[in-house]
Amino acid sequence: MAETVKSKRLKFKAGEQRQFLNQALDKLDVSNKEVAKLLKISVRTITDWKREKFSILESAALLLSKRSGVIIPKSAKVI
Protein backbone atom coordinates (compact mmCIF):
# COMPACT_ATOMS: atom_id res chain seq x y z
CA MET A 1 0.00 0.00 0.00
CA ALA A 2 1.23 3.51 -0.80
CA GLU A 3 2.53 5.71 1.98
CA THR A 4 0.16 8.55 2.90
CA VAL A 5 2.60 10.80 4.74
CA LYS A 6 2.87 14.27 3.23
CA SER A 7 6.43 15.18 2.37
CA LYS A 8 7.88 18.64 2.18
CA ARG A 9 9.00 19.77 -1.24
CA LEU A 10 11.33 22.48 -2.49
CA LYS A 11 10.17 25.12 -4.93
CA PHE A 12 13.01 26.42 -7.10
CA LYS A 13 13.06 29.35 -9.50
CA ALA A 14 12.55 28.34 -13.13
CA GLY A 15 15.46 26.26 -14.40
CA GLU A 16 17.22 25.93 -11.03
CA GLN A 17 15.82 22.52 -10.10
CA ARG A 18 17.00 21.06 -13.44
CA GLN A 19 20.41 22.66 -13.00
CA PHE A 20 20.75 21.39 -9.41
CA LEU A 21 19.82 17.83 -10.37
CA ASN A 22 22.10 17.76 -13.41
CA GLN A 23 25.05 19.09 -11.40
CA ALA A 24 24.47 16.63 -8.56
CA LEU A 25 24.16 13.63 -10.88
CA ASP A 26 27.26 14.72 -12.83
CA LYS A 27 29.31 15.05 -9.63
CA LEU A 28 28.11 11.68 -8.37
CA ASP A 29 28.68 10.18 -11.84
CA VAL A 30 25.46 8.15 -11.63
CA SER A 31 22.61 7.42 -14.01
CA ASN A 32 18.96 8.25 -13.43
CA LYS A 33 18.39 4.57 -12.60
CA GLU A 34 21.15 4.54 -9.97
CA VAL A 35 20.00 7.73 -8.27
CA ALA A 36 16.40 6.49 -8.30
CA LYS A 37 17.54 3.38 -6.44
CA LEU A 38 19.51 5.52 -3.95
CA LEU A 39 16.48 7.73 -3.27
CA LYS A 40 14.02 4.80 -3.36
CA ILE A 41 11.89 6.41 -6.06
CA SER A 42 11.09 5.60 -9.68
CA VAL A 43 13.17 6.66 -12.67
CA ARG A 44 10.07 8.44 -13.95
CA THR A 45 10.09 10.66 -10.85
CA ILE A 46 13.70 11.71 -11.53
CA THR A 47 12.77 12.49 -15.12
CA ASP A 48 9.78 14.56 -14.01
CA TRP A 49 11.93 16.47 -11.50
CA LYS A 50 14.49 17.22 -14.21
CA ARG A 51 11.74 18.48 -16.50
CA GLU A 52 10.46 20.51 -13.53
CA LYS A 53 7.03 18.93 -13.90
CA PHE A 54 6.99 18.37 -10.13
CA SER A 55 8.90 19.89 -7.21
CA ILE A 56 11.64 17.73 -5.73
CA LEU A 57 11.24 16.25 -2.26
CA GLU A 58 13.20 18.19 0.34
CA SER A 59 14.70 14.97 1.73
CA ALA A 60 15.88 13.91 -1.74
CA ALA A 61 17.46 17.30 -2.44
CA LEU A 62 19.23 17.29 0.93
CA LEU A 63 20.61 13.79 0.36
CA LEU A 64 21.81 14.64 -3.15
CA SER A 65 23.38 17.86 -1.89
CA LYS A 66 25.16 16.07 0.96
CA ARG A 67 26.48 13.26 -1.23
CA SER A 68 27.49 15.39 -4.22
CA GLY A 69 28.60 18.60 -2.53
CA VAL A 70 26.31 20.66 -4.79
CA ILE A 71 24.66 23.40 -2.75
CA ILE A 72 20.89 23.84 -2.90
CA PRO A 73 20.20 27.38 -4.20
CA LYS A 74 19.18 29.80 -1.46
CA SER A 75 16.17 30.83 -3.52
CA ALA A 76 14.61 27.36 -3.03
CA LYS A 77 11.62 27.55 -0.69
CA VAL A 78 10.11 24.74 1.38
CA ILE A 79 6.45 24.20 0.47
CSV table of C-alpha atoms in Angstrom, one decimal:
chain,number,residue,atom,x,y,z
A,1,MET,CA,0.0,0.0,0.0
A,2,ALA,CA,1.2,3.5,-0.8
A,3,GLU,CA,2.5,5.7,2.0
A,4,THR,CA,0.2,8.5,2.9
A,5,VAL,CA,2.6,10.8,4.7
A,6,LYS,CA,2.9,14.3,3.2
A,7,SER,CA,6.4,15.2,2.4
A,8,LYS,CA,7.9,18.6,2.2
A,9,ARG,CA,9.0,19.8,-1.2
A,10,LEU,CA,11.3,22.5,-2.5
A,11,LYS,CA,10.2,25.1,-4.9
A,12,PHE,CA,13.0,26.4,-7.1
A,13,LYS,CA,13.1,29.4,-9.5
A,14,ALA,CA,12.5,28.3,-13.1
A,15,GLY,CA,15.5,26.3,-14.4
A,16,GLU,CA,17.2,25.9,-11.0
A,17,GLN,CA,15.8,22.5,-10.1
A,18,ARG,CA,17.0,21.1,-13.4
A,19,GLN,CA,20.4,22.7,-13.0
A,20,PHE,CA,20.7,21.4,-9.4
A,21,LEU,CA,19.8,17.8,-10.4
A,22,ASN,CA,22.1,17.8,-13.4
A,23,GLN,CA,25.1,19.1,-11.4
A,24,ALA,CA,24.5,16.6,-8.6
A,25,LEU,CA,24.2,13.6,-10.9
A,26,ASP,CA,27.3,14.7,-12.8
A,27,LYS,CA,29.3,15.1,-9.6
A,28,LEU,CA,28.1,11.7,-8.4
A,29,ASP,CA,28.7,10.2,-11.8
A,30,VAL,CA,25.5,8.1,-11.6
A,31,SER,CA,22.6,7.4,-14.0
A,32,ASN,CA,19.0,8.2,-13.4
A,33,LYS,CA,18.4,4.6,-12.6
A,34,GLU,CA,21.2,4.5,-10.0
A,35,VAL,CA,20.0,7.7,-8.3
A,36,ALA,CA,16.4,6.5,-8.3
A,37,LYS,CA,17.5,3.4,-6.4
A,38,LEU,CA,19.5,5.5,-3.9
A,39,LEU,CA,16.5,7.7,-3.3
A,40,LYS,CA,14.0,4.8,-3.4
A,41,ILE,CA,11.9,6.4,-6.1
A,42,SER,CA,11.1,5.6,-9.7
A,43,VAL,CA,13.2,6.7,-12.7
A,44,ARG,CA,10.1,8.4,-14.0
A,45,THR,CA,10.1,10.7,-10.9
A,46,ILE,CA,13.7,11.7,-11.5
A,47,THR,CA,12.8,12.5,-15.1
A,48,ASP,CA,9.8,14.6,-14.0
A,49,TRP,CA,11.9,16.5,-11.5
A,50,LYS,CA,14.5,17.2,-14.2
A,51,ARG,CA,11.7,18.5,-16.5
A,52,GLU,CA,10.5,20.5,-13.5
A,53,LYS,CA,7.0,18.9,-13.9
A,54,PHE,CA,7.0,18.4,-10.1
A,55,SER,CA,8.9,19.9,-7.2
A,56,ILE,CA,11.6,17.7,-5.7
A,57,LEU,CA,11.2,16.3,-2.3
A,58,GLU,CA,13.2,18.2,0.3
A,59,SER,CA,14.7,15.0,1.7
A,60,ALA,CA,15.9,13.9,-1.7
A,61,ALA,CA,17.5,17.3,-2.4
A,62,LEU,CA,19.2,17.3,0.9
A,63,LEU,CA,20.6,13.8,0.4
A,64,LEU,CA,21.8,14.6,-3.1
A,65,SER,CA,23.4,17.9,-1.9
A,66,LYS,CA,25.2,16.1,1.0
A,67,ARG,CA,26.5,13.3,-1.2
A,68,SER,CA,27.5,15.4,-4.2
A,69,GLY,CA,28.6,18.6,-2.5
A,70,VAL,CA,26.3,20.7,-4.8
A,71,ILE,CA,24.7,23.4,-2.8
A,72,ILE,CA,20.9,23.8,-2.9
A,73,PRO,CA,20.2,27.4,-4.2
A,74,LYS,CA,19.2,29.8,-1.5
A,75,SER,CA,16.2,30.8,-3.5
A,76,ALA,CA,14.6,27.4,-3.0
A,77,LYS,CA,11.6,27.6,-0.7
A,78,VAL,CA,10.1,24.7,1.4
A,79,ILE,CA,6.4,24.2,0.5
